[in-house]
Amino acid sequence: MRTITSTSGQMETVVIRRSESADAQGIASLISPSALEIFGKVNVIHLLEKANLAVTLTNEKDDILAHASFFDHPVGDLVDQAQWEPFLKKHFRAEKCTPLNTLFIHLFVAEPSFATECLKEIMRAVFNAIAELEYICLVSPNTGGSELGLDEVFEPLEQLTEPGPQCLALICHREDHYPRLHVRPATVEDYDDIMRVFAERTKLLTVIDRPFLLAELIEAQNDENCTAVCESDGVAVGFVNVTTRVDVKRLRENFELGPFDGLYKRQETRRDKPAAGSDTKEEDEDEEALKQTQTPDTQQQEETRSTTAGSFVRKLNAFCIQFFVIDKNYEMRSLDFLPYVFELFPDRDFCVITVPTLSPEFPLLQNFLRVPQRPGSSLTRELYVFHRTGLRSVKVRPAVESDLPAVCDLVKSLRLNKSLLQDLDLFYETRRDLDGVPLQAFVAQVDGQVGGILIIRDEQDIEYIRAHYNIENFIYFSHHRYEEHAQIRHFVLKPSFQHFTKHLFKEVLRLAHKSCLYHRIYPPDQSQENSCIHHLDLVLNCAVPVRPRRQIIFPLEELGNSAPSRRITEDQAPFALSLISRKLTMEPKVTVNARIVVVGASDTGLSFLEVLCFCPHLRFNKLTLISTHGYPGDYHHEDVGFLSTSHAYSSRDFARLPLHSCISVITGKMVGINRKSKLVLVSDGVKVPYDHLILCTGLQYQVPRPTGVDLSQSITNSQLQSPSAHRYTGPVPSNLFTLNDLHDCLAARRWLLANFVELEDNAVVYGNSIDVYTTVETLLSLGIRGSRIHLVLPPRKPNKSCFSDPDVEKAVTSTMEKAEVQVHHDCLLAQMNNGEHPDPLSSVSFTTDSEPLHLQCGVFINLSNKGVDYDAFSSINNSFLVFDSRLVIDASFHTSDPTICGAGPLTKFSRCYYTEEWSHGHFNSKEVGQDLAAVLLPLFDLTLEPADVSPPEMDLIPLYKQAKIQGGKLPGGFNYLHVTKPSATQLTGPPVKPLQDRGIVTGRVETGNYFCLHLDGHELVETLTCLSLKPLPVSNYLSLYGKHQQLLGQLQSRYHQCLIHDLYSFFRQSWSLAVYHDRFSDFEQELQQITSTHWKDDESSQQETTEDDEEPKVLQPVVLQEENREALRSSTVKYLTYNRNLLPMFGYPGQL
């Protein structure tokens, strides 16, 4: 906060922030006639949408005092935005102005009495925020007056031509508002100033414990060890210590230094004349070290050069920053140190710095390139590199044919270089690709050297993208013309140029007259992946990930001409989408290097990672998923069968998420946790370091352990002792399959097709969950006769069934009887192969409530004994985390170790909450994972307030509202969907009976059109059950949960009037499509706000009337006033109009 004074002496404490769309009305109210004379007529929303940078100055009451918008080109149509640089240098003395260091002000408005002070504050803030910025110009075709205080901040540009262009041309210099800091060698006299900064900015024990260390460093300066300070007004405000002593060996052991030539420089010498002073042994070691950091292609190239041109000597090409600190008021000028330190070592091209993993990325590092760690590295530090080239100015221009050799050399080692070069040739020849879509190609150049290329094509599927991805979270779509959207086809940039990535995208948007760039990321095995992107991280660091939208499943045949455009409904290969817009090119991202390790690819773990990956202003560099069978999105078989589904993620969902690009996947099982060293031990011997460990392995079916009783004595279940907690440790038969995920199901399916389907052996399915029924249906669909299938059901817990609806259970039982599937109830596994060696499994025996059951067995599919995986339990228990049948957590997901969290069915709440009947397993797993992310995000996102820390006994456990979902294909080909609200187990009181039956049922299970809805006491949809022989539009039906029956076409009253005979047909009617829309919930909240305001006003008026009267009066029914009705109508029209691309079946004003 800063204080400014008006011309009348009034003082205001002000804050400068980035402008928001909500500021538009306040900004428009400040536009004065003098502003119109200078900037012309403006659309504020359009200006905010297209500006590279827009800032607003507010007071303590959040009243807008001033605003300024900045673009990368002059105002109006004075000159084409791609040609302003030669125009400016031709007509004005502006030879130092470049696209890298210059912005143009397009609007400045302010309260008249504060105008000059506000403009100065804005200039100071903008120069502070953008390190490369040197000049802000006002070049406008309007030559009106200047009553906004511009004369005190800007000065006229000197004209070079007479008569020059008729325009207003002013310039503002950095040095007048936020000058570069002066950097000089440190002296002992600077010690006190430096220590003050250290005391405020760091807790470095080396400096605190040895207070004279800095003085010793300053006094010990030499050619290899130098110190410098930056000063403001004669006071040292920053300190840096650099040295040429770099431990390259350790760095190359832990980091991928290949793109940087191993931080070495090649020096050619003659074979018969070794370099003076060189050590042959050290040269050999350096040569071997460099080979370890190079790709095979680079090694071969070096060997060839060595053969033809003589030998090479490796010379260290880097220096290191050992200490760095700067006052927080000047930290945005940290970059001012770099030119000075590079001058100290003119023979070194790289500056490197290492920082602790958990250290926030300070402004200096935003100019450096982070180097990825090598797999298996446990170093708790991050390496950043800056190349000397980053100090020079970069020029971005359209590619010309003479660039082709340099581009070929740039991309020669890349996998998809042929695709890039083919598109480049098409650009040179026709400016269009093979489909006739316009292409544009641009190169980045420093000192005449081409170091990068970007090829874009016009985006032809923008309507599809708008309908399937939430791009409107980041842009106002109506303010962007169709031709302003483009797709990134190819992008390659040298490591030494990567500091300029954002500037490259900004310049391409300007030169190409585009406003938005999109990048599609297809799954690795998709044939659509033909874009040459190197490196993808550079794009992701600049772009924001765009969430896919939940789609309406349209009844296209019934809608006919009222259906959405085919461009929207056509089926395209799924992809993850990232967006770069003009205003995003100057928005910094917060880099998070904390090592976050998630164990278990459960719905909970994946939804947690999804939230982190979709944070637009955060970039998590070290997200790791440890999964038994790798990333679930690598499997693309929706019809594999066997297991039921929670409808949390499908193969298409995985393809539309950026998880594959943002996380590292380690295939294996967790077998140990070293809490002291913060390591997770994986089954293949890999050690994964962590700073935050998330355990969400869920529950798995376990290999059953036979009771081993002697069945010759006809023992029944009642005679057995209580089941033992010991696990099965014997050999697992090759034909026994325990199914827990898609990998297991695919393996079982392949084995059955190869070894079982054509035979006559029996298939035994053992378990007591819905999965046994979906497995039976899968076996039947594979062509296995029902008489060969034996469904063996262990004893159930009292009052517990796989199906909450008895009609569904009855239909499934009847279908299996017709298919001749043998069903055996209340059976416990007693022996495999009569107690002999179990592999291969040929017979199984069970105890029952009467006689033992003996079955011949060709394959045994186990879906029983669900619990915590033994390796997960052993890891948790051996690391002394509290385990009480489940991993014990508190209300904020923390275990007894503050760096380890748990979530999902693996966990239970601590007994101090006295809530044994509730656990994460009773809730929607995706919602639990999202809440876990919300709890942890304040640790990394400074814009979020951390949750209140209170003692566990003062907390309440979180309860979630999203539905529990279960679905699958049941015997008989029935498509099953069950949606219900979360409910507790072990309720202490008797269930409360509803006052009236609120069930709405149509169809019959026998005919395969059964649909059942239940409403709660508030007439909200509480339970939904579908059993249909036709495919279900699951996405549509999930939208019904929690909706009031009046929103569903007066569902209850129509049903009781016998007007609804088939809910399937009822929910295919066009009116319901608005309810299925993904933005309907936002619209519903808006309506609730309108009506709630009316209720409050009406209640207060009735209370006043009651207080004035001596006798209380009966409150009359409240009727919406006309203004509220009009507000509701207006909101509804806006909702339908704004979303008419997906809801064209609704009429809206002006359509006829």
PDB file of N, CA, C and O in Angstrom, residues 219-241:
ATOM      1  N   GLU A 219      36.169  -9.582   1.746  1.00  0.00           N
ATOM      2  CA  GLU A 219      37.607  -9.338   1.806  1.00  0.00           C
ATOM      3  C   GLU A 219      38.401 -10.342   0.997  1.00  0.00           C
ATOM      4  O   GLU A 219      39.507 -10.050   0.533  1.00  0.00           O
ATOM      5  N   ALA A 220      37.824 -11.545   0.797  1.00  0.00           N
ATOM      6  CA  ALA A 220      38.560 -12.611   0.118  1.00  0.00           C
ATOM      7  C   ALA A 220      38.280 -12.647  -1.386  1.00  0.00           C
ATOM      8  O   ALA A 220      38.528 -13.660  -2.037  1.00  0.00           O
ATOM      9  N   GLN A 221      37.779 -11.567  -1.937  1.00  0.00           N
ATOM     10  CA  GLN A 221      37.461 -11.565  -3.369  1.00  0.00           C
ATOM     11  C   GLN A 221      38.719 -11.757  -4.205  1.00  0.00           C
ATOM     12  O   GLN A 221      39.779 -11.233  -3.888  1.00  0.00           O
ATOM     13  N   ASN A 222      38.559 -12.536  -5.279  1.00  0.00           N
ATOM     14  CA  ASN A 222      39.635 -12.729  -6.253  1.00  0.00           C
ATOM     15  C   ASN A 222      39.009 -13.015  -7.598  1.00  0.00           C
ATOM     16  O   ASN A 222      37.806 -12.819  -7.795  1.00  0.00           O
ATOM     17  N   ASP A 223      39.793 -13.501  -8.543  1.00  0.00           N
ATOM     18  CA  ASP A 223      39.279 -13.750  -9.893  1.00  0.00           C
ATOM     19  C   ASP A 223      38.255 -14.879  -9.926  1.00  0.00           C
ATOM     20  O   ASP A 223      37.457 -14.965 -10.870  1.00  0.00           O
ATOM     21  N   GLU A 224      38.269 -15.757  -8.932  1.00  0.00           N
ATOM     22  CA  GLU A 224      37.355 -16.888  -8.925  1.00  0.00           C
ATOM     23  C   GLU A 224      36.171 -16.679  -7.990  1.00  0.00           C
ATOM     24  O   GLU A 224      35.181 -17.411  -8.072  1.00  0.00           O
ATOM     25  N   ASN A 225      36.268 -15.735  -7.101  1.00  0.00           N
ATOM     26  CA  ASN A 225      35.222 -15.526  -6.098  1.00  0.00           C
ATOM     27  C   ASN A 225      34.963 -14.029  -5.976  1.00  0.00           C
ATOM     28  O   ASN A 225      35.833 -13.284  -5.521  1.00  0.00           O
ATOM     29  N   CYS A 226      33.755 -13.615  -6.399  1.00  0.00           N
ATOM     30  CA  CYS A 226      33.452 -12.177  -6.436  1.00  0.00           C
ATOM     31  C   CYS A 226      32.144 -11.896  -5.699  1.00  0.00           C
ATOM     32  O   CYS A 226      31.242 -12.739  -5.643  1.00  0.00           O
ATOM     33  N   THR A 227      32.065 -10.721  -5.147  1.00  0.00           N
ATOM     34  CA  THR A 227      30.835 -10.276  -4.499  1.00  0.00           C
ATOM     35  C   THR A 227      30.444  -8.925  -5.076  1.00  0.00           C
ATOM     36  O   THR A 227      31.301  -8.143  -5.514  1.00  0.00           O
ATOM     37  N   ALA A 228      29.142  -8.655  -5.056  1.00  0.00           N
ATOM     38  CA  ALA A 228      28.646  -7.384  -5.586  1.00  0.00           C
ATOM     39  C   ALA A 228      27.399  -6.993  -4.808  1.00  0.00           C
ATOM     40  O   ALA A 228      26.719  -7.828  -4.205  1.00  0.00           O
ATOM     41  N   VAL A 229      27.123  -5.687  -4.809  1.00  0.00           N
ATOM     42  CA  VAL A 229      25.900  -5.176  -4.202  1.00  0.00           C
ATOM     43  C   VAL A 229      25.191  -4.306  -5.231  1.00  0.00           C
ATOM     44  O   VAL A 229      25.814  -3.752  -6.146  1.00  0.00           O
ATOM     45  N   CYS A 230      23.876  -4.214  -5.069  1.00  0.00           N
ATOM     46  CA  CYS A 230      23.124  -3.224  -5.833  1.00  0.00           C
ATOM     47  C   CYS A 230      22.656  -2.171  -4.844  1.00  0.00           C
ATOM     48  O   CYS A 230      22.324  -2.480  -3.692  1.00  0.00           O
ATOM     49  N   GLU A 231      22.658  -0.920  -5.270  1.00  0.00           N
ATOM     50  CA  GLU A 231      22.348   0.139  -4.324  1.00  0.00           C
ATOM     51  C   GLU A 231      21.284   1.057  -4.875  1.00  0.00           C
ATOM     52  O   GLU A 231      21.115   1.212  -6.092  1.00  0.00           O
ATOM     53  N   SER A 232      20.543   1.638  -3.946  1.00  0.00           N
ATOM     54  CA  SER A 232      19.538   2.648  -4.265  1.00  0.00           C
ATOM     55  C   SER A 232      19.748   3.816  -3.327  1.00  0.00           C
ATOM     56  O   SER A 232      19.778   3.636  -2.096  1.00  0.00           O
ATOM     57  N   ASP A 233      19.938   4.991  -3.910  1.00  0.00           N
ATOM     58  CA  ASP A 233      20.217   6.204  -3.125  1.00  0.00           C
ATOM     59  C   ASP A 233      21.403   6.006  -2.200  1.00  0.00           C
ATOM     60  O   ASP A 233      21.414   6.456  -1.039  1.00  0.00           O
ATOM     61  N   GLY A 234      22.427   5.293  -2.695  1.00  0.00           N
ATOM     62  CA  GLY A 234      23.655   5.123  -1.935  1.00  0.00           C
ATOM     63  C   GLY A 234      23.613   4.058  -0.863  1.00  0.00           C
ATOM     64  O   GLY A 234      24.604   3.862  -0.156  1.00  0.00           O
ATOM     65  N   VAL A 235      22.491   3.343  -0.730  1.00  0.00           N
ATOM     66  CA  VAL A 235      22.352   2.299   0.281  1.00  0.00           C
ATOM     67  C   VAL A 235      22.296   0.937  -0.410  1.00  0.00           C
ATOM     68  O   VAL A 235      21.544   0.761  -1.373  1.00  0.00           O
ATOM     69  N   ALA A 236      23.095  -0.007   0.089  1.00  0.00           N
ATOM     70  CA  ALA A 236      23.097  -1.350  -0.485  1.00  0.00           C
ATOM     71  C   ALA A 236      21.781  -2.040  -0.145  1.00  0.00           C
ATOM     72  O   ALA A 236      21.428  -2.173   1.029  1.00  0.00           O
ATOM     73  N   VAL A 237      21.069  -2.496  -1.174  1.00  0.00           N
ATOM     74  CA  VAL A 237      19.775  -3.159  -0.953  1.00  0.00           C
ATOM     75  C   VAL A 237      19.798  -4.598  -1.454  1.00  0.00           C
ATOM     76  O   VAL A 237      18.784  -5.301  -1.357  1.00  0.00           O
ATOM     77  N   GLY A 238      20.922  -5.033  -1.995  1.00  0.00           N
ATOM     78  CA  GLY A 238      21.020  -6.404  -2.467  1.00  0.00           C
ATOM     79  C   GLY A 238      22.458  -6.858  -2.482  1.00  0.00           C
ATOM     80  O   GLY A 238      23.389  -6.038  -2.564  1.00  0.00           O
ATOM     81  N   PHE A 239      22.653  -8.186  -2.394  1.00  0.00           N
ATOM     82  CA  PHE A 239      24.005  -8.738  -2.321  1.00  0.00           C
ATOM     83  C   PHE A 239      24.041 -10.038  -3.102  1.00  0.00           C
ATOM     84  O   PHE A 239      23.095 -10.835  -3.065  1.00  0.00           O
ATOM     85  N   VAL A 240      25.168 -10.252  -3.807  1.00  0.00           N
ATOM     86  CA  VAL A 240      25.355 -11.509  -4.512  1.00  0.00           C
ATOM     87  C   VAL A 240      26.815 -11.925  -4.394  1.00  0.00           C
ATOM     88  O   VAL A 240      27.720 -11.081  -4.399  1.00  0.00           O
ATOM     89  N   ASN A 241      27.003 -13.230  -4.230  1.00  0.00           N
ATOM     90  CA  ASN A 241      28.353 -13.803  -4.215  1.00  0.00           C
ATOM     91  C   ASN A 241      28.409 -14.873  -5.294  1.00  0.00           C
ATOM     92  O   ASN A 241      27.571 -15.792  -5.312  1.00  0.00           O
TER      93      ASN A 241
END
